[in-house]
Amino acid sequence: AVPHQKSAFALVQRIRERMFNYLREVEFMVACDASKETKAVMDELNSAQVNIVHIKGTAKNAADEKLRQAIRRFADEHPPPGAFYNLIV
């Protein structure tokens, strides 16, 4: 969850500034239970051009499986020297 009283947009921008100075971003994906996030957080993530993947909060290992699929797809589509950064906040 985005910390209370913090901007999701600012958080995404900060990650981008630190991670992608010399790299090209292909996809920025957030896996979360969208029904448990506030409208403001979802609107800010949308404004930041983030791909939001809804994962049911009660589904065991669903986020892990979704991220695993995304990693495989990225590896298939972007051969070396492509890089994948997995940041869990």
mmCIF file of N, CA, C and O in Angstrom:
data_model
loop_
_atom_site.group_PDB
_atom_site.id
_atom_site.type_symbol
_atom_site.label_atom_id
_atom_site.label_comp_id
_atom_site.label_asym_id
_atom_site.label_seq_id
_atom_site.Cartn_x
_atom_site.Cartn_y
_atom_site.Cartn_z
ATOM 1 N N ALA A 1 0.835 -1.192 0.000
ATOM 2 C CA ALA A 1 0.000 0.000 0.000
ATOM 3 C C ALA A 1 0.878 1.253 0.000
ATOM 4 O O ALA A 1 1.979 1.252 0.550
ATOM 5 N N VAL A 2 0.380 2.282 -0.630
ATOM 6 C CA VAL A 2 1.067 3.573 -0.598
ATOM 7 C C VAL A 2 0.886 4.144 0.806
ATOM 8 O O VAL A 2 -0.220 4.148 1.330
ATOM 9 N N PRO A 3 1.971 4.604 1.435
ATOM 10 C CA PRO A 3 1.846 5.154 2.794
ATOM 11 C C PRO A 3 0.816 6.277 2.852
ATOM 12 O O PRO A 3 0.669 7.072 1.913
ATOM 13 N N HIS A 4 0.115 6.343 3.973
ATOM 14 C CA HIS A 4 -0.909 7.366 4.204
ATOM 15 C C HIS A 4 -0.306 8.759 4.034
ATOM 16 O O HIS A 4 0.799 9.017 4.479
ATOM 17 N N GLN A 5 -1.026 9.641 3.395
ATOM 18 C CA GLN A 5 -0.617 11.028 3.171
ATOM 19 C C GLN A 5 0.563 11.152 2.196
ATOM 20 O O GLN A 5 1.220 12.179 2.162
ATOM 21 N N LYS A 6 0.852 10.090 1.430
ATOM 22 C CA LYS A 6 1.925 10.137 0.434
ATOM 23 C C LYS A 6 1.313 10.026 -0.954
ATOM 24 O O LYS A 6 0.265 9.431 -1.140
ATOM 25 N N SER A 7 2.004 10.575 -1.928
ATOM 26 C CA SER A 7 1.531 10.571 -3.296
ATOM 27 C C SER A 7 2.046 9.353 -4.050
ATOM 28 O O SER A 7 3.260 9.129 -4.119
ATOM 29 N N ALA A 8 1.131 8.586 -4.630
ATOM 30 C CA ALA A 8 1.520 7.442 -5.454
ATOM 31 C C ALA A 8 2.256 7.922 -6.698
ATOM 32 O O ALA A 8 3.235 7.313 -7.127
ATOM 33 N N PHE A 9 1.818 9.034 -7.256
ATOM 34 C CA PHE A 9 2.473 9.602 -8.434
ATOM 35 C C PHE A 9 3.920 9.961 -8.114
ATOM 36 O O PHE A 9 4.829 9.631 -8.876
ATOM 37 N N ALA A 10 4.140 10.624 -6.987
ATOM 38 C CA ALA A 10 5.498 11.013 -6.581
ATOM 39 C C ALA A 10 6.365 9.786 -6.324
ATOM 40 O O ALA A 10 7.556 9.781 -6.656
ATOM 41 N N LEU A 11 5.778 8.735 -5.753
ATOM 42 C CA LEU A 11 6.516 7.501 -5.501
ATOM 43 C C LEU A 11 6.978 6.869 -6.816
ATOM 44 O O LEU A 11 8.141 6.477 -6.955
ATOM 45 N N VAL A 12 6.098 6.815 -7.790
ATOM 46 C CA VAL A 12 6.440 6.257 -9.098
ATOM 47 C C VAL A 12 7.536 7.097 -9.749
ATOM 48 O O VAL A 12 8.517 6.556 -10.283
ATOM 49 N N GLN A 13 7.408 8.407 -9.704
ATOM 50 C CA GLN A 13 8.409 9.278 -10.301
ATOM 51 C C GLN A 13 9.770 9.103 -9.629
ATOM 52 O O GLN A 13 10.798 9.092 -10.304
ATOM 53 N N ARG A 14 9.776 8.945 -8.327
ATOM 54 C CA ARG A 14 11.035 8.763 -7.599
ATOM 55 C C ARG A 14 11.709 7.444 -8.007
ATOM 56 O O ARG A 14 12.920 7.386 -8.190
ATOM 57 N N ILE A 15 10.923 6.395 -8.125
ATOM 58 C CA ILE A 15 11.468 5.105 -8.577
ATOM 59 C C ILE A 15 12.038 5.251 -9.985
ATOM 60 O O ILE A 15 13.143 4.780 -10.272
ATOM 61 N N ARG A 16 11.311 5.908 -10.855
ATOM 62 C CA ARG A 16 11.783 6.096 -12.226
ATOM 63 C C ARG A 16 13.099 6.894 -12.260
ATOM 64 O O ARG A 16 14.004 6.572 -13.014
ATOM 65 N N GLU A 17 13.189 7.937 -11.471
ATOM 66 C CA GLU A 17 14.406 8.751 -11.437
ATOM 67 C C GLU A 17 15.609 7.935 -10.985
ATOM 68 O O GLU A 17 16.704 8.093 -11.514
ATOM 69 N N ARG A 18 15.408 7.073 -10.027
ATOM 70 C CA ARG A 18 16.522 6.296 -9.484
ATOM 71 C C ARG A 18 16.876 5.077 -10.321
ATOM 72 O O ARG A 18 18.024 4.665 -10.372
ATOM 73 N N MET A 19 15.900 4.476 -10.963
ATOM 74 C CA MET A 19 16.132 3.213 -11.661
ATOM 75 C C MET A 19 16.424 3.373 -13.150
ATOM 76 O O MET A 19 17.099 2.548 -13.735
ATOM 77 N N PHE A 20 15.907 4.399 -13.768
ATOM 78 C CA PHE A 20 15.944 4.458 -15.220
ATOM 79 C C PHE A 20 16.734 5.640 -15.767
ATOM 80 O O PHE A 20 16.436 6.144 -16.844
ATOM 81 N N ASN A 21 17.756 6.082 -15.062
ATOM 82 C CA ASN A 21 18.565 7.190 -15.568
ATOM 83 C C ASN A 21 19.212 6.857 -16.905
ATOM 84 O O ASN A 21 19.252 7.683 -17.799
ATOM 85 N N TYR A 22 19.744 5.659 -17.038
ATOM 86 C CA TYR A 22 20.477 5.285 -18.242
ATOM 87 C C TYR A 22 19.821 4.133 -18.993
ATOM 88 O O TYR A 22 20.423 3.564 -19.893
ATOM 89 N N LEU A 23 18.616 3.807 -18.621
ATOM 90 C CA LEU A 23 17.905 2.701 -19.249
ATOM 91 C C LEU A 23 16.583 3.202 -19.815
ATOM 92 O O LEU A 23 16.076 4.238 -19.421
ATOM 93 N N ARG A 24 16.010 2.418 -20.696
ATOM 94 C CA ARG A 24 14.699 2.746 -21.262
ATOM 95 C C ARG A 24 13.658 1.875 -20.573
ATOM 96 O O ARG A 24 13.778 0.661 -20.517
ATOM 97 N N GLU A 25 12.653 2.504 -20.064
ATOM 98 C CA GLU A 25 11.564 1.776 -19.402
ATOM 99 C C GLU A 25 10.655 1.167 -20.456
ATOM 100 O O GLU A 25 10.199 1.845 -21.368
ATOM 101 N N VAL A 26 10.391 -0.121 -20.312
ATOM 102 C CA VAL A 26 9.484 -0.809 -21.218
ATOM 103 C C VAL A 26 8.105 -0.906 -20.584
ATOM 104 O O VAL A 26 7.089 -0.681 -21.238
ATOM 105 N N GLU A 27 8.071 -1.244 -19.313
ATOM 106 C CA GLU A 27 6.791 -1.388 -18.620
ATOM 107 C C GLU A 27 6.997 -1.118 -17.142
ATOM 108 O O GLU A 27 8.003 -1.495 -16.562
ATOM 109 N N PHE A 28 6.044 -0.443 -16.545
ATOM 110 C CA PHE A 28 6.032 -0.212 -15.104
ATOM 111 C C PHE A 28 4.717 -0.809 -14.622
ATOM 112 O O PHE A 28 3.650 -0.290 -14.901
ATOM 113 N N MET A 29 4.802 -1.924 -13.935
ATOM 114 C CA MET A 29 3.614 -2.654 -13.536
ATOM 115 C C MET A 29 3.481 -2.670 -12.015
ATOM 116 O O MET A 29 4.462 -2.862 -11.307
ATOM 117 N N VAL A 30 2.270 -2.478 -11.549
ATOM 118 C CA VAL A 30 1.945 -2.573 -10.135
ATOM 119 C C VAL A 30 0.886 -3.653 -9.974
ATOM 120 O O VAL A 30 -0.160 -3.598 -10.626
ATOM 121 N N ALA A 31 1.172 -4.647 -9.142
ATOM 122 C CA ALA A 31 0.196 -5.693 -8.833
ATOM 123 C C ALA A 31 -0.367 -5.401 -7.455
ATOM 124 O O ALA A 31 0.377 -5.318 -6.481
ATOM 125 N N CYS A 32 -1.667 -5.200 -7.386
ATOM 126 C CA CYS A 32 -2.297 -4.866 -6.106
ATOM 127 C C CYS A 32 -3.762 -5.267 -6.145
ATOM 128 O O CYS A 32 -4.322 -5.550 -7.199
ATOM 129 N N ASP A 33 -4.368 -5.287 -4.973
ATOM 130 C CA ASP A 33 -5.808 -5.489 -4.888
ATOM 131 C C ASP A 33 -6.444 -4.116 -5.087
ATOM 132 O O ASP A 33 -6.505 -3.313 -4.164
ATOM 133 N N ALA A 34 -6.840 -3.841 -6.306
ATOM 134 C CA ALA A 34 -7.353 -2.522 -6.667
ATOM 135 C C ALA A 34 -8.586 -2.141 -5.862
ATOM 136 O O ALA A 34 -8.834 -0.958 -5.629
ATOM 137 N N SER A 35 -9.334 -3.119 -5.399
ATOM 138 C CA SER A 35 -10.543 -2.810 -4.632
ATOM 139 C C SER A 35 -10.217 -2.306 -3.228
ATOM 140 O O SER A 35 -11.063 -1.704 -2.574
ATOM 141 N N LYS A 36 -8.991 -2.529 -2.770
ATOM 142 C CA LYS A 36 -8.599 -2.083 -1.436
ATOM 143 C C LYS A 36 -7.830 -0.762 -1.456
ATOM 144 O O LYS A 36 -7.545 -0.210 -0.403
ATOM 145 N N GLU A 37 -7.506 -0.268 -2.636
ATOM 146 C CA GLU A 37 -6.806 1.003 -2.748
ATOM 147 C C GLU A 37 -7.822 2.130 -2.870
ATOM 148 O O GLU A 37 -8.922 1.932 -3.381
ATOM 149 N N THR A 38 -7.419 3.309 -2.442
ATOM 150 C CA THR A 38 -8.319 4.459 -2.546
ATOM 151 C C THR A 38 -8.409 4.921 -3.992
ATOM 152 O O THR A 38 -7.517 4.650 -4.810
ATOM 153 N N LYS A 39 -9.486 5.624 -4.289
ATOM 154 C CA LYS A 39 -9.658 6.174 -5.633
ATOM 155 C C LYS A 39 -8.513 7.116 -5.959
ATOM 156 O O LYS A 39 -8.011 7.128 -7.092
ATOM 157 N N ALA A 40 -8.062 7.893 -4.987
ATOM 158 C CA ALA A 40 -6.972 8.838 -5.219
ATOM 159 C C ALA A 40 -5.692 8.119 -5.623
ATOM 160 O O ALA A 40 -4.999 8.541 -6.559
ATOM 161 N N VAL A 41 -5.360 7.018 -4.948
ATOM 162 C CA VAL A 41 -4.156 6.253 -5.283
ATOM 163 C C VAL A 41 -4.284 5.674 -6.687
ATOM 164 O O VAL A 41 -3.347 5.756 -7.495
ATOM 165 N N MET A 42 -5.421 5.104 -7.009
ATOM 166 C CA MET A 42 -5.622 4.517 -8.334
ATOM 167 C C MET A 42 -5.547 5.587 -9.427
ATOM 168 O O MET A 42 -4.946 5.368 -10.480
ATOM 169 N N ASP A 43 -6.120 6.770 -9.169
ATOM 170 C CA ASP A 43 -6.059 7.863 -10.136
ATOM 171 C C ASP A 43 -4.623 8.333 -10.348
ATOM 172 O O ASP A 43 -4.207 8.609 -11.473
ATOM 173 N N GLU A 44 -3.842 8.407 -9.262
ATOM 174 C CA GLU A 44 -2.447 8.837 -9.376
ATOM 175 C C GLU A 44 -1.615 7.808 -10.136
ATOM 176 O O GLU A 44 -0.770 8.177 -10.959
ATOM 177 N N LEU A 45 -1.832 6.518 -9.884
ATOM 178 C CA LEU A 45 -1.115 5.480 -10.627
ATOM 179 C C LEU A 45 -1.471 5.542 -12.104
ATOM 180 O O LEU A 45 -0.612 5.403 -12.972
ATOM 181 N N ASN A 46 -2.725 5.772 -12.386
ATOM 182 C CA ASN A 46 -3.170 5.911 -13.774
ATOM 183 C C ASN A 46 -2.516 7.125 -14.431
ATOM 184 O O ASN A 46 -2.038 7.045 -15.565
ATOM 185 N N SER A 47 -2.451 8.232 -13.717
ATOM 186 C CA SER A 47 -1.818 9.446 -14.242
ATOM 187 C C SER A 47 -0.328 9.251 -14.483
ATOM 188 O O SER A 47 0.254 9.884 -15.357
ATOM 189 N N ALA A 48 0.284 8.370 -13.704
ATOM 190 C CA ALA A 48 1.718 8.094 -13.846
ATOM 191 C C ALA A 48 1.994 7.094 -14.969
ATOM 192 O O ALA A 48 3.140 6.690 -15.162
ATOM 193 N N GLN A 49 0.972 6.701 -15.701
ATOM 194 C CA GLN A 49 1.111 5.753 -16.813
ATOM 195 C C GLN A 49 1.663 4.401 -16.357
ATOM 196 O O GLN A 49 2.546 3.823 -16.984
ATOM 197 N N VAL A 50 1.129 3.925 -15.228
ATOM 198 C CA VAL A 50 1.515 2.639 -14.661
ATOM 199 C C VAL A 50 0.479 1.600 -15.078
ATOM 200 O O VAL A 50 -0.724 1.887 -15.084
ATOM 201 N N ASN A 51 0.932 0.404 -15.431
ATOM 202 C CA ASN A 51 0.013 -0.699 -15.698
ATOM 203 C C ASN A 51 -0.391 -1.302 -14.368
ATOM 204 O O ASN A 51 0.457 -1.801 -13.618
ATOM 205 N N ILE A 52 -1.662 -1.255 -14.070
ATOM 206 C CA ILE A 52 -2.181 -1.758 -12.805
ATOM 207 C C ILE A 52 -2.784 -3.134 -13.056
ATOM 208 O O ILE A 52 -3.671 -3.290 -13.894
ATOM 209 N N VAL A 53 -2.273 -4.115 -12.333
ATOM 210 C CA VAL A 53 -2.774 -5.476 -12.447
ATOM 211 C C VAL A 53 -3.501 -5.794 -11.152
ATOM 212 O O VAL A 53 -2.899 -5.792 -10.079
ATOM 213 N N HIS A 54 -4.799 -6.028 -11.269
ATOM 214 C CA HIS A 54 -5.596 -6.335 -10.082
ATOM 215 C C HIS A 54 -5.382 -7.787 -9.671
ATOM 216 O O HIS A 54 -5.518 -8.704 -10.484
ATOM 217 N N ILE A 55 -5.023 -7.964 -8.440
ATOM 218 C CA ILE A 55 -4.854 -9.292 -7.853
ATOM 219 C C ILE A 55 -5.774 -9.363 -6.640
ATOM 220 O O ILE A 55 -5.686 -8.527 -5.750
ATOM 221 N N LYS A 56 -6.642 -10.338 -6.611
ATOM 222 C CA LYS A 56 -7.548 -10.493 -5.484
ATOM 223 C C LYS A 56 -6.727 -10.722 -4.214
ATOM 224 O O LYS A 56 -5.864 -11.607 -4.164
ATOM 225 N N GLY A 57 -6.958 -9.913 -3.210
ATOM 226 C CA GLY A 57 -6.171 -9.950 -1.987
ATOM 227 C C GLY A 57 -6.217 -11.268 -1.245
ATOM 228 O O GLY A 57 -5.310 -11.592 -0.488
ATOM 229 N N THR A 58 -7.245 -12.052 -1.468
ATOM 230 C CA THR A 58 -7.384 -13.324 -0.752
ATOM 231 C C THR A 58 -6.833 -14.508 -1.538
ATOM 232 O O THR A 58 -6.783 -15.618 -1.016
ATOM 233 N N ALA A 59 -6.423 -14.291 -2.774
ATOM 234 C CA ALA A 59 -5.905 -15.377 -3.612
ATOM 235 C C ALA A 59 -4.440 -15.635 -3.269
ATOM 236 O O ALA A 59 -3.585 -14.793 -3.490
ATOM 237 N N LYS A 60 -4.178 -16.813 -2.738
ATOM 238 C CA LYS A 60 -2.828 -17.155 -2.294
ATOM 239 C C LYS A 60 -1.873 -17.237 -3.486
ATOM 240 O O LYS A 60 -2.163 -17.896 -4.483
ATOM 241 N N ASN A 61 -0.737 -16.544 -3.384
ATOM 242 C CA ASN A 61 0.331 -16.539 -4.383
ATOM 243 C C ASN A 61 -0.082 -15.977 -5.740
ATOM 244 O O ASN A 61 0.640 -16.150 -6.719
ATOM 245 N N ALA A 62 -1.204 -15.327 -5.828
ATOM 246 C CA ALA A 62 -1.668 -14.804 -7.120
ATOM 247 C C ALA A 62 -0.737 -13.709 -7.637
ATOM 248 O O ALA A 62 -0.420 -13.683 -8.834
ATOM 249 N N ALA A 63 -0.283 -12.827 -6.771
ATOM 250 C CA ALA A 63 0.626 -11.759 -7.203
ATOM 251 C C ALA A 63 1.951 -12.348 -7.669
ATOM 252 O O ALA A 63 2.511 -11.914 -8.687
ATOM 253 N N ASP A 64 2.459 -13.347 -6.945
ATOM 254 C CA ASP A 64 3.709 -13.999 -7.350
ATOM 255 C C ASP A 64 3.587 -14.617 -8.734
ATOM 256 O O ASP A 64 4.484 -14.485 -9.565
ATOM 257 N N GLU A 65 2.483 -15.292 -8.977
ATOM 258 C CA GLU A 65 2.280 -15.938 -10.274
ATOM 259 C C GLU A 65 2.155 -14.899 -11.384
ATOM 260 O O GLU A 65 2.708 -15.069 -12.476
ATOM 261 N N LYS A 66 1.449 -13.815 -11.123
ATOM 262 C CA LYS A 66 1.291 -12.763 -12.127
ATOM 263 C C LYS A 66 2.642 -12.133 -12.451
ATOM 264 O O LYS A 66 2.971 -11.897 -13.618
ATOM 265 N N LEU A 67 3.472 -11.888 -11.433
ATOM 266 C CA LEU A 67 4.806 -11.327 -11.663
ATOM 267 C C LEU A 67 5.696 -12.319 -12.408
ATOM 268 O O LEU A 67 6.470 -11.937 -13.282
ATOM 269 N N ARG A 68 5.581 -13.591 -12.083
ATOM 270 C CA ARG A 68 6.354 -14.630 -12.779
ATOM 271 C C ARG A 68 6.002 -14.641 -14.270
ATOM 272 O O ARG A 68 6.874 -14.730 -15.133
ATOM 273 N N GLN A 69 4.721 -14.526 -14.578
ATOM 274 C CA GLN A 69 4.288 -14.480 -15.974
ATOM 275 C C GLN A 69 4.856 -13.254 -16.688
ATOM 276 O O GLN A 69 5.293 -13.338 -17.837
ATOM 277 N N ALA A 70 4.848 -12.124 -16.007
ATOM 278 C CA ALA A 70 5.364 -10.892 -16.596
ATOM 279 C C ALA A 70 6.861 -10.991 -16.856
ATOM 280 O O ALA A 70 7.358 -10.522 -17.896
ATOM 281 N N ILE A 71 7.589 -11.608 -15.946
ATOM 282 C CA ILE A 71 9.034 -11.787 -16.121
ATOM 283 C C ILE A 71 9.307 -12.684 -17.327
ATOM 284 O O ILE A 71 10.175 -12.390 -18.153
ATOM 285 N N ARG A 72 8.578 -13.777 -17.442
ATOM 286 C CA ARG A 72 8.760 -14.683 -18.587
ATOM 287 C C ARG A 72 8.464 -13.979 -19.905
ATOM 288 O O ARG A 72 9.202 -14.115 -20.882
ATOM 289 N N ARG A 73 7.376 -13.223 -19.934
ATOM 290 C CA ARG A 73 6.997 -12.505 -21.152
ATOM 291 C C ARG A 73 8.076 -11.483 -21.525
ATOM 292 O O ARG A 73 8.469 -11.370 -22.683
ATOM 293 N N PHE A 74 8.590 -10.764 -20.512
ATOM 294 C CA PHE A 74 9.641 -9.782 -20.764
ATOM 295 C C PHE A 74 10.886 -10.456 -21.329
ATOM 296 O O PHE A 74 11.485 -9.988 -22.292
ATOM 297 N N ALA A 75 11.291 -11.576 -20.720
ATOM 298 C CA ALA A 75 12.493 -12.297 -21.170
ATOM 299 C C ALA A 75 12.335 -12.783 -22.604
ATOM 300 O O ALA A 75 13.291 -12.748 -23.386
ATOM 301 N N ASP A 76 11.139 -13.219 -22.969
ATOM 302 C CA ASP A 76 10.893 -13.689 -24.331
ATOM 303 C C ASP A 76 10.949 -12.544 -25.350
ATOM 304 O O ASP A 76 11.439 -12.709 -26.461
ATOM 305 N N GLU A 77 10.448 -11.381 -24.948
ATOM 306 C CA GLU A 77 10.341 -10.257 -25.873
ATOM 307 C C GLU A 77 11.583 -9.376 -25.916
ATOM 308 O O GLU A 77 11.765 -8.617 -26.868
ATOM 309 N N HIS A 78 12.422 -9.418 -24.877
ATOM 310 C CA HIS A 78 13.584 -8.531 -24.783
ATOM 311 C C HIS A 78 14.825 -9.339 -24.427
ATOM 312 O O HIS A 78 15.211 -9.417 -23.262
ATOM 313 N N PRO A 79 15.473 -9.933 -25.437
ATOM 314 C CA PRO A 79 16.666 -10.730 -25.161
ATOM 315 C C PRO A 79 17.807 -9.854 -24.644
ATOM 316 O O PRO A 79 17.744 -8.625 -24.747
ATOM 317 N N PRO A 80 18.861 -10.462 -24.100
ATOM 318 C CA PRO A 80 20.009 -9.691 -23.610
ATOM 319 C C PRO A 80 20.477 -8.708 -24.680
ATOM 320 O O PRO A 80 20.430 -9.026 -25.863
ATOM 321 N N PRO A 81 20.844 -7.507 -24.291
ATOM 322 C CA PRO A 81 21.160 -7.059 -22.933
ATOM 323 C C PRO A 81 19.984 -6.460 -22.177
ATOM 324 O O PRO A 81 20.163 -5.606 -21.324
ATOM 325 N N GLY A 82 18.760 -6.894 -22.449
ATOM 326 C CA GLY A 82 17.595 -6.427 -21.706
ATOM 327 C C GLY A 82 17.773 -6.687 -20.227
ATOM 328 O O GLY A 82 18.414 -7.643 -19.812
ATOM 329 N N ALA A 83 17.209 -5.837 -19.420
ATOM 330 C CA ALA A 83 17.320 -5.991 -17.971
ATOM 331 C C ALA A 83 15.947 -5.915 -17.351
ATOM 332 O O ALA A 83 15.069 -5.203 -17.817
ATOM 333 N N PHE A 84 15.766 -6.634 -16.273
ATOM 334 C CA PHE A 84 14.502 -6.648 -15.557
ATOM 335 C C PHE A 84 14.774 -6.231 -14.126
ATOM 336 O O PHE A 84 15.645 -6.789 -13.463
ATOM 337 N N TYR A 85 14.040 -5.243 -13.644
ATOM 338 C CA TYR A 85 14.177 -4.811 -12.263
ATOM 339 C C TYR A 85 12.871 -5.084 -11.552
ATOM 340 O O TYR A 85 11.816 -4.613 -11.965
ATOM 341 N N ASN A 86 12.947 -5.870 -10.505
ATOM 342 C CA ASN A 86 11.778 -6.208 -9.703
ATOM 343 C C ASN A 86 11.925 -5.450 -8.390
ATOM 344 O O ASN A 86 12.790 -5.766 -7.599
ATOM 345 N N LEU A 87 11.083 -4.485 -8.184
ATOM 346 C CA LEU A 87 11.140 -3.693 -6.968
ATOM 347 C C LEU A 87 9.866 -3.922 -6.193
ATOM 348 O O LEU A 87 8.769 -3.665 -6.685
ATOM 349 N N ILE A 88 10.012 -4.440 -5.010
ATOM 350 C CA ILE A 88 8.855 -4.681 -4.151
ATOM 351 C C ILE A 88 8.889 -3.630 -3.057
ATOM 352 O O ILE A 88 9.844 -3.560 -2.290
ATOM 353 N N VAL A 89 7.847 -2.830 -3.024
ATOM 354 C CA VAL A 89 7.759 -1.754 -2.033
ATOM 355 C C VAL A 89 6.763 -2.149 -0.977
ATOM 356 O O VAL A 89 5.739 -2.657 -1.246
#
